[in-house]
Each structure stands twice: as C-alpha cells, then as structure tokens.
Amino acid sequence: MFAITKKRPERGVWDNEVAEAPPPGFGEVRIGVAKAGICGTDYHIYSWDPWSAGRVRPPLTMGHEFVGQVDAVGAGVGHIEIGDRVSCESHIACGHCGQCRTGRAHLCANTQIIGVDRAGCFTEAITVPAVNVWKVHPDIPNHHAAVFDPVGNAMHTATAIGVTGRDVLIVGAGSIGLFAIAIARAHGARSITVQEPNSYRAELAGEIGADLVLDPGDLDAMARWRERPTEWRPDAVLEMSGHGPAINAALKDARNGADVSLLGLAPGPVEINLSEDVIMRGLTLHGITGRRMFETWYEVEAFMLQAPDLMDKVVTHVMPAREYAKGFQLMDQGACGKIVLDFASMQGRAA
Ligand code: ZN
C-alpha cells in the first residue's frame, strides 16, 4: 500500500510502500481510508522536534484523523457493517483501567495514539478496534468528517470551561484555534479575541468570526487592548499556541477568576508566576488532552451539521495524497487552515 511515513529519525516525511493492513482480529474492523487531515502533531513529527524524537519510533505510517469505509469486520463486532462510512477516535484506550471504567478514557495512562505509537491512517487502509469507530452522519461530507478528531480537540478545549456568554480569548489560530473560533461563535460567546502573528491565519480568524484579531508583535495594538475596562478582559481563555511567553501574557490578561483551558503543547517546561498570576487572581487552569469519549464526538457532530459554512472556511485545502509534500510545505509557511489529503481517488474509489 502507498503510505506517508516517518522513514528516518530526522526532519522530513517520505512516501513508502508498506504491507497491507492486517485483516481485523476479534473486536476490530478494517477501514479503507478516503480522506485524512494533516494535524499539528504530524507537523511536529515532520519537524522531528524533541517531543516527537522522544516518542516516535521510525519507520512509522503517520496520520490519525480520517474518514473511510469499513471493508472488513472481525469476529465479535455486531454494530458495524462492511460499507459503513466512519471516522475514528485516534486515542486507543485500554478499556480496563480506573480512568476507562469511570468514563474518563481520554485520561487512560495506557493510551496508544494512531500514527504516533502505532501505524497511522496516511495510507490506503487501517485496522482499528471497533469501539474507536464513529459512524458518520449522512449529511456530513468526507472533507469535514476527516477532521472530527481536531474539531474534537477544539470542542473539548471550549466545553471544558464553557464559552457561552463569555469574553473568549483564543491564543494561536492554527487549525484547532480556527475551529475554536467557529465553536465559540456557534456557542454564543459574548466576544472573541484572537492573538495570532501569522497574517494569513489572522485574516482567516476574522472571516470565521473573531471580533478582534491581534498581532502579539504589534505592541501598540496590544497596549490599547490592555487598556480596556477590566469587565471586558477575557474570562475564558483557550490556549492553543504552546508558546511560553504567550501563555504568560494570557494569564496576566485574563480577568480575575477566569478559566484557562490549555491545549497547546510547549516544547519544554514553561515558567509561570503561580502566586501572582494564578493563585492571587483566582484563575482556574484546565489541561486538555484528546476528546471525551464520546461526549465530544456528539458535540462535534451537532456542530458540523449546524455550521458547514464555518467548517468550509477552516478546511482551506483538499489535495491528492501524493501531493503531501506540498501540504507540509504550506504548513511550514503558515499559508493554510486545515489541509485534508484525498486517498480515495488514487485508488479509484469515491472521494
Ligand atoms: Zn485505560
């Protein structure tokens, strides 16, 4: 099978011929991949930053957000049939630990992530546990269904603290930040301020529904924003950048008593002034990982059905899978929202 892989432990990504996806074992299904999104995580692996160098063991088929059609069903699977159009939760939890058994499988310490810890979806077919599979609503098109997973990250970051009626600050408008703008708008935020240095993404942020987009490098604009009355300071912060100085600034800019939802992964430890910026000001920090299984998936389904126009604005590129190098190049330049790769048409299947 054609596959987009991390072949060697260095910067880059390569295509490769890999063995066929194995036939599904007990409780598993095999899915013919139709479309797959390139995630920030894939970009980390492409860049071979310290996080990916410490975790990923090449050679590895990359990718973890996708949609496709079930082409084989293993023994013991009763609820999924050949031909079902499905997406997939990329975190494979163990199912038997205390977290899994108390409805918190996104916090399972035994989690394996598709395309990080085991073979990913940037290929023609993938075999996964049936419990991870999500049947896609017939009204959601494939170029949206391919990105259930990252929209779920944005949704989980927003719903963990709640954004309805609140003054929301979104730090970083990569694709998950862009999805978060759309979600905050759809959930009735009072105001949405976005901080993003990249001009392409800043413009997209405005089109998607941000009330104010600030370039953190524009010190005059930032100073003017900080002069606003305290009751207009953000009380719901969605941190998507993983950038230490931006995290510190966001804590200082937040209103007393604000909730801060942290999704962006910093490349190393981040120093914060816990006493001054968190404790004395009554902030609540929430670490966000993955998606709630499967509450978040129901929320994302509802959002995709209600806001296909906003989804279309964030998914800026759909390109043939063989042109993946161009996709990673666009991410390098920050000249894209979400990029979706098409694997179906190269196999002569419906996209
Ligand atoms: Zn578990």
mmCIF file of C-alpha atoms and ligand atoms in Angstrom:
data_model
loop_
_atom_site.group_PDB
_atom_site.id
_atom_site.type_symbol
_atom_site.label_atom_id
_atom_site.label_comp_id
_atom_site.label_asym_id
_atom_site.label_seq_id
_atom_site.Cartn_x
_atom_site.Cartn_y
_atom_site.Cartn_z
ATOM 1 C CA MET A 1 0.000 0.000 0.000
ATOM 2 C CA PHE A 2 1.020 3.622 -0.578
ATOM 3 C CA ALA A 3 1.803 5.252 2.768
ATOM 4 C CA ILE A 4 3.136 8.584 4.008
ATOM 5 C CA THR A 5 5.728 7.666 6.580
ATOM 6 C CA LYS A 6 8.336 8.866 9.015
ATOM 7 C CA LYS A 7 11.099 6.774 7.480
ATOM 8 C CA ARG A 8 14.104 8.130 9.350
ATOM 9 C CA PRO A 9 14.716 9.934 12.671
ATOM 10 C CA GLU A 10 15.352 13.344 11.095
ATOM 11 C CA ARG A 11 13.347 16.283 9.702
ATOM 12 C CA GLY A 12 11.137 15.219 6.785
ATOM 13 C CA VAL A 13 8.383 12.900 5.630
ATOM 14 C CA TRP A 14 8.544 10.305 2.857
ATOM 15 C CA ASP A 15 6.190 8.073 0.886
ATOM 16 C CA ASN A 16 6.750 4.387 1.046
ATOM 17 C CA GLU A 17 5.268 1.022 0.114
ATOM 18 C CA VAL A 18 4.035 -0.726 3.269
ATOM 19 C CA ALA A 19 2.438 -4.118 3.965
ATOM 20 C CA GLU A 20 -1.341 -4.445 3.579
ATOM 21 C CA ALA A 21 -3.376 -3.549 6.672
ATOM 22 C CA PRO A 22 -3.917 -6.819 8.563
ATOM 23 C CA PRO A 23 -7.324 -8.483 8.447
ATOM 24 C CA PRO A 24 -9.331 -7.414 11.529
ATOM 25 C CA GLY A 25 -8.947 -9.601 14.602
ATOM 26 C CA PHE A 26 -11.532 -10.060 17.346
ATOM 27 C CA GLY A 27 -13.287 -6.748 18.046
ATOM 28 C CA GLU A 28 -11.556 -4.948 15.174
ATOM 29 C CA VAL A 29 -12.556 -3.501 11.810
ATOM 30 C CA ARG A 30 -10.528 -2.564 8.738
ATOM 31 C CA ILE A 31 -11.255 0.775 7.092
ATOM 32 C CA GLY A 32 -10.361 1.865 3.552
ATOM 33 C CA VAL A 33 -9.086 5.421 4.096
ATOM 34 C CA ALA A 34 -10.924 8.036 1.991
ATOM 35 C CA LYS A 35 -9.629 11.328 3.372
ATOM 36 C CA ALA A 36 -7.243 12.276 6.178
ATOM 37 C CA GLY A 37 -6.297 15.581 7.788
ATOM 38 C CA ILE A 38 -2.734 16.732 8.424
ATOM 39 C CA CYS A 39 -2.532 17.624 12.125
ATOM 40 C CA GLY A 40 -0.166 19.825 14.109
ATOM 41 C CA THR A 41 1.046 16.552 15.640
ATOM 42 C CA ASP A 42 2.028 15.322 12.159
ATOM 43 C CA TYR A 43 3.868 18.595 11.696
ATOM 44 C CA HIS A 44 5.749 18.015 14.989
ATOM 45 C CA ILE A 45 6.731 14.559 13.695
ATOM 46 C CA TYR A 46 7.704 16.019 10.310
ATOM 47 C CA SER A 47 9.856 18.660 12.052
ATOM 48 C CA TRP A 48 11.319 15.980 14.344
ATOM 49 C CA ASP A 49 11.150 18.236 17.404
ATOM 50 C CA PRO A 50 12.233 16.981 20.868
ATOM 51 C CA TRP A 51 8.713 15.700 21.648
ATOM 52 C CA SER A 52 8.480 13.509 18.531
ATOM 53 C CA ALA A 53 12.134 12.402 18.745
ATOM 54 C CA GLY A 54 11.415 11.190 22.284
ATOM 55 C CA ARG A 55 8.229 9.315 21.424
ATOM 56 C CA VAL A 56 8.028 8.192 17.769
ATOM 57 C CA ARG A 57 9.966 5.119 16.579
ATOM 58 C CA PRO A 58 10.542 5.245 12.779
ATOM 59 C CA PRO A 59 9.685 3.766 10.372
ATOM 60 C CA LEU A 60 6.055 4.663 11.075
ATOM 61 C CA THR A 61 2.999 5.333 8.915
ATOM 62 C CA MET A 62 1.818 8.770 10.051
ATOM 63 C CA GLY A 63 -1.657 10.312 10.403
ATOM 64 C CA HIS A 64 -4.502 9.864 12.869
ATOM 65 C CA GLU A 65 -7.526 11.905 11.698
ATOM 66 C CA PHE A 66 -9.520 10.353 8.879
ATOM 67 C CA VAL A 67 -12.748 9.107 7.357
ATOM 68 C CA GLY A 68 -13.252 5.990 5.284
ATOM 69 C CA GLN A 69 -15.368 2.975 4.557
ATOM 70 C CA VAL A 70 -15.330 -0.276 6.518
ATOM 71 C CA ASP A 71 -14.132 -3.098 4.221
ATOM 72 C CA ALA A 72 -13.764 -5.953 6.727
ATOM 73 C CA VAL A 73 -15.265 -6.717 10.151
ATOM 74 C CA GLY A 74 -13.657 -9.000 12.738
ATOM 75 C CA ALA A 75 -15.335 -11.533 14.995
ATOM 76 C CA GLY A 76 -17.320 -10.165 17.918
ATOM 77 C CA VAL A 77 -18.297 -6.907 16.190
ATOM 78 C CA GLY A 78 -22.059 -6.575 15.950
ATOM 79 C CA HIS A 79 -22.725 -2.870 15.466
ATOM 80 C CA ILE A 80 -20.574 -2.062 12.426
ATOM 81 C CA GLU A 81 -21.017 -3.453 8.934
ATOM 82 C CA ILE A 82 -18.992 -3.577 5.746
ATOM 83 C CA GLY A 83 -19.695 -0.390 3.794
ATOM 84 C CA ASP A 84 -20.296 1.844 6.847
ATOM 85 C CA ARG A 85 -18.774 5.317 6.443
ATOM 86 C CA VAL A 86 -16.789 6.001 9.608
ATOM 87 C CA SER A 87 -14.300 8.221 11.365
ATOM 88 C CA CYS A 88 -12.210 7.068 14.314
ATOM 89 C CA GLU A 89 -11.128 8.238 17.767
ATOM 90 C CA SER A 90 -7.322 8.249 17.467
ATOM 91 C CA HIS A 91 -6.666 7.517 21.154
ATOM 92 C CA ILE A 92 -6.894 3.779 21.721
ATOM 93 C CA ALA A 93 -7.554 3.416 25.450
ATOM 94 C CA CYS A 94 -7.100 0.161 27.342
ATOM 95 C CA GLY A 95 -10.726 -0.171 28.438
ATOM 96 C CA HIS A 96 -9.910 -1.792 31.801
ATOM 97 C CA CYS A 97 -8.114 0.828 33.943
ATOM 98 C CA GLY A 98 -9.764 3.031 36.560
ATOM 99 C CA GLN A 99 -9.985 6.015 34.199
ATOM 100 C CA CYS A 100 -11.522 3.965 31.395
ATOM 101 C CA ARG A 101 -14.023 2.363 33.768
ATOM 102 C CA THR A 102 -15.185 5.698 35.175
ATOM 103 C CA GLY A 103 -15.955 7.451 31.881
ATOM 104 C CA ARG A 104 -12.579 9.180 31.516
ATOM 105 C CA ALA A 105 -10.938 7.119 28.804
ATOM 106 C CA HIS A 106 -9.266 10.247 27.393
ATOM 107 C CA LEU A 107 -7.080 10.134 30.534
ATOM 108 C CA CYS A 108 -6.161 6.432 30.224
ATOM 109 C CA ALA A 109 -2.459 6.038 31.044
ATOM 110 C CA ASN A 110 -2.231 3.051 28.679
ATOM 111 C CA THR A 111 -3.386 5.052 25.637
ATOM 112 C CA GLN A 112 -1.866 4.295 22.244
ATOM 113 C CA ILE A 113 -2.279 7.005 19.624
ATOM 114 C CA ILE A 114 -2.764 6.073 15.973
ATOM 115 C CA GLY A 115 0.055 7.458 13.829
ATOM 116 C CA VAL A 116 2.208 8.153 16.912
ATOM 117 C CA ASP A 117 2.515 4.883 18.863
ATOM 118 C CA ARG A 118 1.188 2.539 16.149
ATOM 119 C CA ALA A 119 0.644 2.596 12.369
ATOM 120 C CA GLY A 120 -1.389 5.596 11.221
ATOM 121 C CA CYS A 121 -4.001 6.427 8.596
ATOM 122 C CA PHE A 122 -1.896 8.142 5.879
ATOM 123 C CA THR A 123 -2.289 5.035 3.763
ATOM 124 C CA GLU A 124 -4.902 3.033 1.874
ATOM 125 C CA ALA A 125 -6.368 1.041 4.779
ATOM 126 C CA ILE A 126 -6.075 0.769 8.567
ATOM 127 C CA THR A 127 -7.211 -1.804 11.127
ATOM 128 C CA VAL A 128 -8.526 -0.417 14.435
ATOM 129 C CA PRO A 129 -10.624 -1.504 17.443
ATOM 130 C CA ALA A 130 -14.334 -1.269 16.624
ATOM 131 C CA VAL A 131 -15.006 0.615 19.883
ATOM 132 C CA ASN A 132 -12.982 3.553 18.478
ATOM 133 C CA VAL A 133 -15.074 3.819 15.330
ATOM 134 C CA TRP A 134 -17.629 6.615 14.848
ATOM 135 C CA LYS A 135 -20.365 6.235 12.231
ATOM 136 C CA VAL A 136 -20.574 9.447 10.221
ATOM 137 C CA HIS A 137 -23.949 11.196 9.783
ATOM 138 C CA PRO A 138 -25.024 11.052 6.108
ATOM 139 C CA ASP A 139 -25.236 14.871 5.887
ATOM 140 C CA ILE A 140 -21.576 15.412 6.870
ATOM 141 C CA PRO A 141 -19.270 15.371 3.812
ATOM 142 C CA ASN A 142 -15.973 13.493 3.843
ATOM 143 C CA HIS A 143 -13.747 16.591 3.852
ATOM 144 C CA HIS A 144 -15.404 17.574 7.148
ATOM 145 C CA ALA A 145 -15.709 14.070 8.618
ATOM 146 C CA ALA A 146 -11.958 13.563 8.105
ATOM 147 C CA VAL A 147 -11.285 16.150 10.828
ATOM 148 C CA PHE A 148 -13.646 15.029 13.608
ATOM 149 C CA ASP A 149 -10.568 14.469 15.763
ATOM 150 C CA PRO A 150 -9.081 18.031 15.727
ATOM 151 C CA VAL A 151 -12.512 19.693 15.817
ATOM 152 C CA GLY A 152 -12.977 17.488 18.883
ATOM 153 C CA ASN A 153 -9.820 18.954 20.418
ATOM 154 C CA ALA A 154 -11.177 22.461 19.868
ATOM 155 C CA MET A 155 -14.599 21.450 21.195
ATOM 156 C CA HIS A 156 -13.136 19.791 24.302
ATOM 157 C CA THR A 157 -10.972 22.880 25.000
ATOM 158 C CA ALA A 158 -14.036 25.148 24.743
ATOM 159 C CA THR A 159 -16.604 22.985 26.535
ATOM 160 C CA ALA A 160 -14.286 22.076 29.445
ATOM 161 C CA ILE A 161 -14.740 25.639 30.709
ATOM 162 C CA GLY A 162 -17.808 26.822 28.763
ATOM 163 C CA VAL A 163 -17.781 29.815 26.412
ATOM 164 C CA THR A 164 -21.470 30.797 26.229
ATOM 165 C CA GLY A 165 -21.910 34.468 27.149
ATOM 166 C CA ARG A 166 -18.225 34.838 27.986
ATOM 167 C CA ASP A 167 -15.406 37.017 26.693
ATOM 168 C CA VAL A 168 -13.195 34.481 24.990
ATOM 169 C CA LEU A 169 -9.503 34.885 24.232
ATOM 170 C CA ILE A 170 -8.061 32.350 21.787
ATOM 171 C CA VAL A 171 -4.262 32.299 21.765
ATOM 172 C CA GLY A 172 -2.997 30.881 18.459
ATOM 173 C CA ALA A 173 -5.045 30.437 15.275
ATOM 174 C CA GLY A 174 -3.628 27.261 13.797
ATOM 175 C CA SER A 175 -6.340 24.945 12.538
ATOM 176 C CA ILE A 176 -7.542 23.974 16.047
ATOM 177 C CA GLY A 177 -7.604 27.653 17.073
ATOM 178 C CA LEU A 178 -9.609 28.432 13.935
ATOM 179 C CA PHE A 179 -12.086 25.656 14.725
ATOM 180 C CA ALA A 180 -12.313 27.064 18.276
ATOM 181 C CA ILE A 181 -13.353 30.476 16.913
ATOM 182 C CA ALA A 182 -16.169 28.849 14.951
ATOM 183 C CA ILE A 183 -17.236 26.825 18.004
ATOM 184 C CA ALA A 184 -17.152 29.850 20.360
ATOM 185 C CA ARG A 185 -19.266 31.793 17.848
ATOM 186 C CA ALA A 186 -21.745 28.927 17.480
ATOM 187 C CA HIS A 187 -21.946 28.553 21.278
ATOM 188 C CA GLY A 188 -22.840 32.217 21.826
ATOM 189 C CA ALA A 189 -19.640 33.776 23.168
ATOM 190 C CA ARG A 190 -20.084 37.464 24.140
ATOM 191 C CA SER A 191 -16.854 38.422 22.399
ATOM 192 C CA ILE A 192 -13.998 36.563 20.711
ATOM 193 C CA THR A 193 -10.469 37.987 20.665
ATOM 194 C CA VAL A 194 -7.741 36.080 18.831
ATOM 195 C CA GLN A 195 -3.981 36.517 19.079
ATOM 196 C CA GLU A 196 -2.105 35.266 16.011
ATOM 197 C CA PRO A 197 1.131 36.579 14.461
ATOM 198 C CA ASN A 198 0.695 34.897 11.041
ATOM 199 C CA SER A 199 -1.163 37.259 8.676
ATOM 200 C CA TYR A 200 -2.831 34.508 6.580
ATOM 201 C CA ARG A 201 -4.296 32.867 9.682
ATOM 202 C CA ALA A 202 -5.150 36.223 11.284
ATOM 203 C CA GLU A 203 -7.250 37.113 8.254
ATOM 204 C CA LEU A 204 -8.947 33.716 8.307
ATOM 205 C CA ALA A 205 -9.687 34.221 12.026
ATOM 206 C CA GLY A 206 -11.609 37.394 11.186
ATOM 207 C CA GLU A 207 -13.546 35.687 8.389
ATOM 208 C CA ILE A 208 -14.544 32.837 10.697
ATOM 209 C CA GLY A 209 -15.990 35.186 13.304
ATOM 210 C CA ALA A 210 -13.383 36.697 15.630
ATOM 211 C CA ASP A 211 -14.435 40.183 16.778
ATOM 212 C CA LEU A 212 -10.852 41.315 17.195
ATOM 213 C CA VAL A 213 -7.635 39.766 15.869
ATOM 214 C CA LEU A 214 -4.413 40.983 17.451
ATOM 215 C CA ASP A 215 -0.867 40.515 16.248
ATOM 216 C CA PRO A 216 1.050 39.919 19.506
ATOM 217 C CA GLY A 217 4.060 41.535 17.829
ATOM 218 C CA ASP A 218 2.102 44.795 17.378
ATOM 219 C CA LEU A 219 2.900 46.257 20.775
ATOM 220 C CA ASP A 220 0.774 49.395 20.278
ATOM 221 C CA ALA A 221 -2.343 47.372 19.435
ATOM 222 C CA MET A 222 -1.687 45.046 22.380
ATOM 223 C CA ALA A 223 -1.261 48.045 24.719
ATOM 224 C CA ARG A 224 -4.543 49.597 23.513
ATOM 225 C CA TRP A 225 -6.346 46.291 24.042
ATOM 226 C CA ARG A 226 -4.955 46.032 27.589
ATOM 227 C CA GLU A 227 -6.310 49.494 28.442
ATOM 228 C CA ARG A 228 -9.901 48.289 28.128
ATOM 229 C CA PRO A 229 -12.031 48.164 31.313
ATOM 230 C CA THR A 230 -11.464 45.129 33.484
ATOM 231 C CA GLU A 231 -15.001 43.795 32.916
ATOM 232 C CA TRP A 232 -14.072 43.331 29.258
ATOM 233 C CA ARG A 233 -10.953 41.317 29.979
ATOM 234 C CA PRO A 234 -11.241 37.700 28.834
ATOM 235 C CA ASP A 235 -12.822 35.328 31.337
ATOM 236 C CA ALA A 236 -12.474 32.223 29.143
ATOM 237 C CA VAL A 237 -9.012 31.663 27.671
ATOM 238 C CA LEU A 238 -8.357 28.917 25.101
ATOM 239 C CA GLU A 239 -4.576 28.452 24.853
ATOM 240 C CA MET A 240 -3.644 26.812 21.544
ATOM 241 C CA SER A 241 -0.108 28.103 20.990
ATOM 242 C CA GLY A 242 2.096 26.193 23.446
ATOM 243 C CA HIS A 243 4.292 29.294 23.376
ATOM 244 C CA GLY A 244 5.632 30.168 26.856
ATOM 245 C CA PRO A 245 5.592 33.980 26.571
ATOM 246 C CA ALA A 246 2.087 33.886 25.035
ATOM 247 C CA ILE A 247 0.836 31.662 27.884
ATOM 248 C CA ASN A 248 2.277 34.078 30.465
ATOM 249 C CA ALA A 249 0.732 37.084 28.719
ATOM 250 C CA ALA A 250 -2.653 35.339 28.541
ATOM 251 C CA LEU A 251 -2.614 34.602 32.290
ATOM 252 C CA LYS A 252 -1.874 38.273 33.006
ATOM 253 C CA ASP A 253 -4.521 39.477 30.517
ATOM 254 C CA ALA A 254 -7.262 37.220 31.901
ATOM 255 C CA ARG A 255 -9.925 38.682 34.174
ATOM 256 C CA ASN A 256 -9.753 37.733 37.886
ATOM 257 C CA GLY A 257 -11.490 34.398 38.322
ATOM 258 C CA ALA A 258 -11.093 33.426 34.657
ATOM 259 C CA ASP A 259 -10.970 29.857 33.394
ATOM 260 C CA VAL A 260 -7.943 28.982 31.273
ATOM 261 C CA SER A 261 -8.086 25.923 29.033
ATOM 262 C CA LEU A 262 -4.620 24.756 27.968
ATOM 263 C CA LEU A 263 -4.318 22.615 24.808
ATOM 264 C CA GLY A 264 -1.119 23.842 23.073
ATOM 265 C CA LEU A 265 1.916 21.682 23.827
ATOM 266 C CA ALA A 266 5.062 23.609 24.729
ATOM 267 C CA PRO A 267 8.331 22.056 23.540
ATOM 268 C CA GLY A 268 9.706 22.163 27.125
ATOM 269 C CA PRO A 269 8.869 23.378 30.660
ATOM 270 C CA VAL A 270 7.120 26.770 30.904
ATOM 271 C CA GLU A 271 7.767 29.028 33.909
ATOM 272 C CA ILE A 272 4.731 30.874 35.293
ATOM 273 C CA ASN A 273 4.269 33.124 38.321
ATOM 274 C CA LEU A 274 1.852 30.875 40.171
ATOM 275 C CA SER A 275 1.369 33.184 43.190
ATOM 276 C CA GLU A 276 0.836 36.468 41.345
ATOM 277 C CA ASP A 277 -0.837 35.318 38.152
ATOM 278 C CA VAL A 278 -2.909 32.317 39.223
ATOM 279 C CA ILE A 279 -3.477 31.971 42.980
ATOM 280 C CA MET A 280 -3.954 35.618 43.967
ATOM 281 C CA ARG A 281 -6.223 36.175 40.975
ATOM 282 C CA GLY A 282 -8.333 33.089 41.393
ATOM 283 C CA LEU A 283 -7.676 31.625 37.957
ATOM 284 C CA THR A 284 -8.549 28.004 37.199
ATOM 285 C CA LEU A 285 -6.233 26.185 34.786
ATOM 286 C CA HIS A 286 -7.558 23.190 32.853
ATOM 287 C CA GLY A 287 -5.201 20.828 30.996
ATOM 288 C CA ILE A 288 -6.917 19.395 27.929
ATOM 289 C CA THR A 289 -5.965 16.152 26.241
ATOM 290 C CA GLY A 290 -7.811 14.339 23.464
ATOM 291 C CA ARG A 291 -11.592 14.246 23.363
ATOM 292 C CA ARG A 292 -14.137 12.936 25.865
ATOM 293 C CA MET A 293 -15.209 9.520 24.623
ATOM 294 C CA PHE A 294 -17.655 10.032 23.234
ATOM 295 C CA GLU A 295 -19.466 13.125 24.553
ATOM 296 C CA THR A 296 -17.176 15.369 22.498
ATOM 297 C CA TRP A 297 -17.965 13.395 19.338
ATOM 298 C CA TYR A 298 -21.717 14.041 19.722
ATOM 299 C CA GLU A 299 -20.998 17.761 20.246
ATOM 300 C CA VAL A 300 -18.786 17.864 17.134
ATOM 301 C CA GLU A 301 -21.396 16.048 15.050
ATOM 302 C CA ALA A 302 -24.021 18.634 16.050
ATOM 303 C CA PHE A 303 -21.605 21.480 15.288
ATOM 304 C CA MET A 304 -20.668 20.083 11.845
ATOM 305 C CA LEU A 305 -24.334 19.689 10.925
ATOM 306 C CA GLN A 306 -25.165 23.235 12.067
ATOM 307 C CA ALA A 307 -22.131 25.102 10.699
ATOM 308 C CA PRO A 308 -20.938 23.509 7.422
ATOM 309 C CA ASP A 309 -20.083 27.007 6.135
ATOM 310 C CA LEU A 310 -17.694 27.585 9.043
ATOM 311 C CA MET A 311 -16.162 24.126 8.529
ATOM 312 C CA ASP A 312 -15.555 25.022 4.881
ATOM 313 C CA LYS A 313 -13.752 28.198 5.903
ATOM 314 C CA VAL A 314 -11.274 26.326 8.145
ATOM 315 C CA VAL A 315 -10.657 23.430 5.731
ATOM 316 C CA THR A 316 -8.739 25.535 3.215
ATOM 317 C CA HIS A 317 -7.108 22.758 1.146
ATOM 318 C CA VAL A 318 -8.143 19.324 -0.105
ATOM 319 C CA MET A 319 -5.349 17.762 -2.180
ATOM 320 C CA PRO A 320 -4.381 14.374 -3.601
ATOM 321 C CA ALA A 321 -2.476 12.274 -1.045
ATOM 322 C CA ARG A 322 0.557 12.013 -3.344
ATOM 323 C CA GLU A 323 0.959 15.795 -3.050
ATOM 324 C CA TYR A 324 1.533 15.545 0.695
ATOM 325 C CA ALA A 325 4.922 17.322 0.422
ATOM 326 C CA LYS A 326 3.103 20.445 -0.766
ATOM 327 C CA GLY A 327 0.793 20.144 2.249
ATOM 328 C CA PHE A 328 3.681 20.076 4.718
ATOM 329 C CA GLN A 329 5.293 22.972 2.832
ATOM 330 C CA LEU A 330 2.106 25.050 3.244
ATOM 331 C CA MET A 331 2.158 24.277 6.969
ATOM 332 C CA ASP A 332 5.809 25.362 7.080
ATOM 333 C CA GLN A 333 4.763 28.694 5.587
ATOM 334 C CA GLY A 334 1.619 29.008 7.720
ATOM 335 C CA ALA A 335 -0.278 29.545 4.463
ATOM 336 C CA CYS A 336 -3.198 27.260 5.256
ATOM 337 C CA GLY A 337 -6.008 26.438 7.624
ATOM 338 C CA LYS A 338 -6.744 22.716 7.720
ATOM 339 C CA ILE A 339 -5.266 20.540 4.958
ATOM 340 C CA VAL A 340 -7.089 17.336 4.006
ATOM 341 C CA LEU A 341 -5.436 14.626 1.874
ATOM 342 C CA ASP A 342 -7.517 12.545 -0.530
ATOM 343 C CA PHE A 343 -6.548 8.845 -0.536
ATOM 344 C CA ALA A 344 -9.724 7.503 -2.146
ATOM 345 C CA SER A 345 -9.336 8.883 -5.655
ATOM 346 C CA MET A 346 -5.814 7.454 -6.025
ATOM 347 C CA GLN A 347 -7.401 4.025 -5.512
ATOM 348 C CA GLY A 348 -10.223 4.786 -7.952
ATOM 349 C CA ARG A 349 -12.779 4.937 -5.107
ATOM 350 C CA ALA A 350 -15.374 7.627 -4.478
ATOM 351 C CA ALA A 351 -13.858 10.534 -2.559
HETATM 352 ZN ZN ZN B 1 -7.438 2.716 30.339
#
